[in-house]
Amino acid sequence: MQPEEFSELFPLFNAANPETLEWLLSIAAEHEYPADRAVLMEDAWGNAVFFVVSGWVKVRRLSGDDAVTLAILGRGDFFGEMAILDESPRSTDVIALSPVELLSISAQRFIQTLFKDAQLHHRMLQLMVKRLRQTNLRFQLRHQPPAVKLANTLVGLGENYGQPGEYGTEIYNIPFQDLADVTDIGVEETTKIMEKLNEKGWIKIDSAHETLALVNQKQLSHLAGRV
């Protein structure tokens, strides 16, 4: 991967200088995982920062035999950055939802880079604030009807990771249980709402290609209260 391609794919590196990008690419390790494979176990947080080159992953909170999906991340996003700054034990893991390609940079070298490149440090803070705002939005939506909350989840995934497709913005066909978890509603409610959105023609699920098209993003955004 060339520095320009790396910078374009990952918003974190938009403002990084070319020397920083070349050095990071020279030390980055490449990883490939099939769907359903554990990408990062709960005892491995803090060792590296991971960047999603392609595919989709989910971050889960573990409690005994139960697991709840906290976040869904796609191409161009990253994870593990908080753990290298906060060394507290974590009861979370990361699982590949689809076949996924990752790059990883060791914690020590990533921290060194942040200290050396002020623009990268500033950009990291901006993206961390953005994540806090997204968490705050979920908190504000907690008393909204399930359909409004789910529409927000779908629109957000489309805005962050969607790619142009035949029928509209396409995202991965995320399992309903994971959608329910990150939306904080029940899986039965999620199933009913998704079936209704599909019947209305606002979304189109292609199970064969594992895609979910946001056909009428304007209506979804209106339902989500974003317009």
Tab-separated table of C-alpha atoms in Angstrom:
chain	number	residue	atom	x	y	z
A	1	MET	CA	0.000	0.000	0.000
A	2	GLN	CA	1.307	3.432	-0.962
A	3	PRO	CA	1.331	6.342	1.551
A	4	GLU	CA	-1.258	8.270	-0.485
A	5	GLU	CA	-3.609	5.277	-0.535
A	6	PHE	CA	-3.052	4.728	3.197
A	7	SER	CA	-3.860	8.361	3.966
A	8	GLU	CA	-6.980	8.304	1.783
A	9	LEU	CA	-8.287	5.080	3.322
A	10	PHE	CA	-7.755	6.097	6.959
A	11	PRO	CA	-9.041	9.564	7.953
A	12	LEU	CA	-6.747	9.407	10.989
A	13	PHE	CA	-3.760	9.968	8.700
A	14	ASN	CA	-5.215	12.747	6.525
A	15	ALA	CA	-2.942	15.353	8.102
A	16	ALA	CA	0.109	13.175	8.806
A	17	ASN	CA	3.311	14.123	7.008
A	18	PRO	CA	4.602	11.797	4.222
A	19	GLU	CA	7.608	10.672	6.266
A	20	THR	CA	5.310	9.510	9.063
A	21	LEU	CA	3.141	7.549	6.629
A	22	GLU	CA	6.110	5.841	4.989
A	23	TRP	CA	7.570	4.856	8.347
A	24	LEU	CA	4.257	3.495	9.658
A	25	LEU	CA	3.743	1.414	6.521
A	26	SER	CA	7.275	0.043	6.814
A	27	ILE	CA	6.645	-1.250	10.353
A	28	ALA	CA	2.979	-2.293	9.998
A	29	ALA	CA	2.124	-5.985	10.128
A	30	GLU	CA	-0.539	-7.440	7.806
A	31	HIS	CA	-3.260	-9.812	9.019
A	32	GLU	CA	-6.093	-11.703	7.328
A	33	TYR	CA	-8.938	-13.426	9.159
A	34	PRO	CA	-11.978	-15.391	7.961
A	35	ALA	CA	-15.469	-14.558	9.179
A	36	ASP	CA	-16.238	-15.457	12.808
A	37	ARG	CA	-12.552	-15.655	13.755
A	38	ALA	CA	-11.356	-13.858	16.897
A	39	VAL	CA	-9.185	-10.940	15.808
A	40	LEU	CA	-8.233	-9.673	19.255
A	41	MET	CA	-8.715	-11.591	22.488
A	42	GLU	CA	-9.550	-9.919	25.780
A	43	ASP	CA	-6.065	-10.473	27.214
A	44	ALA	CA	-4.287	-8.939	24.186
A	45	TRP	CA	-5.504	-5.331	24.384
A	46	GLY	CA	-2.752	-2.741	24.647
A	47	ASN	CA	-0.216	-4.537	22.454
A	48	ALA	CA	-1.029	-2.776	19.182
A	49	VAL	CA	-3.396	-0.528	17.244
A	50	PHE	CA	-5.327	-2.238	14.431
A	51	PHE	CA	-6.546	-0.686	11.179
A	52	VAL	CA	-9.354	-2.195	9.077
A	53	VAL	CA	-8.196	-2.327	5.442
A	54	SER	CA	-11.233	-4.310	4.276
A	55	GLY	CA	-14.147	-6.166	5.832
A	56	TRP	CA	-16.120	-5.729	9.031
A	57	VAL	CA	-15.472	-6.499	12.702
A	58	LYS	CA	-17.464	-6.273	15.913
A	59	VAL	CA	-16.291	-5.344	19.391
A	60	ARG	CA	-17.974	-7.451	22.086
A	61	ARG	CA	-18.279	-7.093	25.844
A	62	LEU	CA	-17.864	-10.425	27.610
A	63	SER	CA	-19.642	-11.395	30.796
A	64	GLY	CA	-19.395	-15.049	31.713
A	65	ASP	CA	-20.844	-17.022	28.817
A	66	ASP	CA	-22.654	-13.974	27.438
A	67	ALA	CA	-21.358	-11.531	24.820
A	68	VAL	CA	-22.924	-8.224	23.771
A	69	THR	CA	-21.828	-6.344	20.657
A	70	LEU	CA	-20.731	-2.820	21.576
A	71	ALA	CA	-19.612	-1.528	18.191
A	72	ILE	CA	-19.398	-2.467	14.529
A	73	LEU	CA	-16.391	-1.177	12.602
A	74	GLY	CA	-15.693	-1.227	8.881
A	75	ARG	CA	-13.126	-0.256	6.283
A	76	GLY	CA	-11.054	2.793	7.216
A	77	ASP	CA	-11.607	2.552	10.979
A	78	PHE	CA	-9.264	1.427	13.737
A	79	PHE	CA	-9.350	-0.021	17.238
A	80	GLY	CA	-7.040	-0.613	20.169
A	81	GLU	CA	-5.921	2.997	20.514
A	82	MET	CA	-7.572	3.518	23.903
A	83	ALA	CA	-5.993	0.402	25.393
A	84	ILE	CA	-2.455	1.593	24.689
A	85	LEU	CA	-3.160	4.763	26.668
A	86	ASP	CA	-5.189	3.110	29.420
A	87	GLU	CA	-3.657	-0.118	30.691
A	88	SER	CA	-6.728	-1.230	32.651
A	89	PRO	CA	-7.855	-4.847	32.029
A	90	ARG	CA	-10.582	-5.215	29.404
A	91	SER	CA	-13.380	-7.757	29.207
A	92	THR	CA	-13.902	-7.219	25.474
A	93	ASP	CA	-12.780	-8.956	22.295
A	94	VAL	CA	-12.964	-8.292	18.561
A	95	ILE	CA	-14.507	-10.783	16.109
A	96	ALA	CA	-14.452	-10.732	12.298
A	97	LEU	CA	-18.000	-10.371	10.964
A	98	SER	CA	-16.781	-10.941	7.417
A	99	PRO	CA	-13.412	-11.886	5.932
A	100	VAL	CA	-11.183	-9.033	7.055
A	101	GLU	CA	-7.771	-7.568	6.269
A	102	LEU	CA	-5.995	-5.589	8.985
A	103	LEU	CA	-2.795	-3.689	9.555
A	104	SER	CA	-1.335	-3.479	13.050
A	105	ILE	CA	1.256	-1.157	14.546
A	106	SER	CA	2.840	-1.958	17.894
A	107	ALA	CA	1.760	0.179	20.837
A	108	GLN	CA	5.252	1.496	21.539
A	109	ARG	CA	5.876	2.631	17.976
A	110	PHE	CA	2.417	4.130	17.597
A	111	ILE	CA	2.879	6.215	20.756
A	112	GLN	CA	6.307	7.319	19.517
A	113	THR	CA	4.697	8.459	16.271
A	114	LEU	CA	2.010	10.451	18.086
A	115	PHE	CA	4.673	12.344	20.008
A	116	LYS	CA	6.723	13.044	16.884
A	117	ASP	CA	3.886	14.186	14.592
A	118	ALA	CA	1.770	16.960	16.150
A	119	GLN	CA	-0.747	16.885	13.278
A	120	LEU	CA	-1.353	13.168	13.758
A	121	HIS	CA	-1.731	13.678	17.516
A	122	HIS	CA	-4.308	16.414	16.909
A	123	ARG	CA	-6.196	14.262	14.379
A	124	MET	CA	-6.299	11.374	16.852
A	125	LEU	CA	-7.881	13.650	19.467
A	126	GLN	CA	-10.464	14.834	16.923
A	127	LEU	CA	-11.519	11.280	16.072
A	128	MET	CA	-11.700	10.304	19.747
A	129	VAL	CA	-14.004	13.278	20.356
A	130	LYS	CA	-16.122	12.148	17.391
A	131	ARG	CA	-16.501	8.708	18.989
A	132	LEU	CA	-17.539	10.293	22.274
A	133	ARG	CA	-20.195	12.286	20.421
A	134	GLN	CA	-21.508	9.121	18.796
A	135	THR	CA	-21.701	7.486	22.232
A	136	ASN	CA	-23.524	10.548	23.540
A	137	LEU	CA	-25.998	10.339	20.642
A	138	ARG	CA	-26.809	6.728	21.556
A	139	PHE	CA	-27.415	7.847	25.128
A	140	GLN	CA	-29.728	10.645	23.965
A	141	LEU	CA	-31.699	8.174	21.835
A	142	ARG	CA	-32.279	5.677	24.662
A	143	HIS	CA	-35.927	6.728	25.154
A	144	GLN	CA	-36.752	6.976	21.443
A	145	PRO	CA	-38.910	4.340	19.667
A	146	PRO	CA	-36.988	1.268	18.450
A	147	ALA	CA	-37.484	2.180	14.770
A	148	VAL	CA	-35.894	5.600	15.311
A	149	LYS	CA	-32.919	4.046	17.121
A	150	LEU	CA	-32.398	1.378	14.455
A	151	ALA	CA	-32.657	3.928	11.636
A	152	ASN	CA	-29.924	5.925	13.381
A	153	THR	CA	-27.721	2.847	13.521
A	154	LEU	CA	-28.215	2.090	9.817
A	155	VAL	CA	-27.678	5.689	8.705
A	156	GLY	CA	-24.569	5.952	10.867
A	157	LEU	CA	-23.080	2.758	9.427
A	158	GLY	CA	-23.847	4.013	5.928
A	159	GLU	CA	-22.221	7.386	6.579
A	160	ASN	CA	-19.115	5.891	8.170
A	161	TYR	CA	-18.481	2.841	6.005
A	162	GLY	CA	-20.980	2.673	3.143
A	163	GLN	CA	-19.913	2.141	-0.470
A	164	PRO	CA	-21.892	3.089	-3.614
A	165	GLY	CA	-23.869	0.136	-4.947
A	166	GLU	CA	-26.488	-0.719	-7.537
A	167	TYR	CA	-29.417	0.124	-5.261
A	168	GLY	CA	-27.835	2.755	-3.014
A	169	THR	CA	-25.261	2.946	-0.261
A	170	GLU	CA	-24.173	-0.589	0.630
A	171	ILE	CA	-23.000	-1.907	3.976
A	172	TYR	CA	-22.397	-5.435	5.210
A	173	ASN	CA	-25.503	-7.513	5.927
A	174	ILE	CA	-24.933	-7.382	9.683
A	175	PRO	CA	-26.630	-10.128	11.725
A	176	PHE	CA	-29.794	-8.864	13.402
A	177	GLN	CA	-28.523	-9.819	16.858
A	178	ASP	CA	-25.499	-7.540	16.423
A	179	LEU	CA	-27.673	-4.737	15.061
A	180	ALA	CA	-29.986	-5.162	18.056
A	181	ASP	CA	-27.071	-5.018	20.500
A	182	VAL	CA	-25.502	-1.829	19.161
A	183	THR	CA	-28.945	-0.207	18.875
A	184	ASP	CA	-29.921	-1.274	22.388
A	185	ILE	CA	-33.205	-2.892	21.351
A	186	GLY	CA	-34.431	-6.486	21.246
A	187	VAL	CA	-33.612	-8.838	18.388
A	188	GLU	CA	-37.317	-9.534	17.760
A	189	GLU	CA	-37.951	-5.792	17.413
A	190	THR	CA	-34.983	-5.518	15.094
A	191	THR	CA	-36.248	-8.358	12.908
A	192	LYS	CA	-39.733	-6.829	12.602
A	193	ILE	CA	-38.400	-3.356	11.810
A	194	MET	CA	-35.916	-4.639	9.232
A	195	GLU	CA	-38.650	-6.695	7.528
A	196	LYS	CA	-40.887	-3.612	7.413
A	197	LEU	CA	-38.112	-1.409	6.000
A	198	ASN	CA	-37.440	-4.084	3.382
A	199	GLU	CA	-41.145	-4.260	2.449
A	200	LYS	CA	-41.269	-0.449	2.092
A	201	GLY	CA	-38.270	-0.589	-0.234
A	202	TRP	CA	-36.138	1.591	2.037
A	203	ILE	CA	-33.519	-1.145	2.347
A	204	LYS	CA	-32.630	-4.166	0.240
A	205	ILE	CA	-31.011	-7.233	1.783
A	206	ASP	CA	-28.920	-9.410	-0.530
A	207	SER	CA	-28.082	-12.514	1.472
A	208	ALA	CA	-26.176	-14.119	-1.399
A	209	HIS	CA	-23.690	-11.240	-1.572
A	210	GLU	CA	-23.936	-10.437	2.157
A	211	THR	CA	-24.861	-6.808	1.505
A	212	LEU	CA	-27.515	-4.470	2.834
A	213	ALA	CA	-28.373	-1.534	0.581
A	214	LEU	CA	-29.794	1.669	2.063
A	215	VAL	CA	-32.081	2.287	-0.906
A	216	ASN	CA	-33.938	5.306	0.461
A	217	GLN	CA	-31.389	6.985	2.682
A	218	LYS	CA	-33.408	10.212	2.735
A	219	GLN	CA	-36.390	8.481	4.346
A	220	LEU	CA	-34.150	6.573	6.749
A	221	SER	CA	-32.496	9.826	7.783
A	222	HIS	CA	-35.915	11.414	8.268
A	223	LEU	CA	-37.028	8.468	10.422
A	224	ALA	CA	-33.789	8.788	12.409
A	225	GLY	CA	-34.522	12.469	13.028
A	226	ARG	CA	-31.361	13.573	11.221
A	227	VAL	CA	-33.107	15.919	8.771
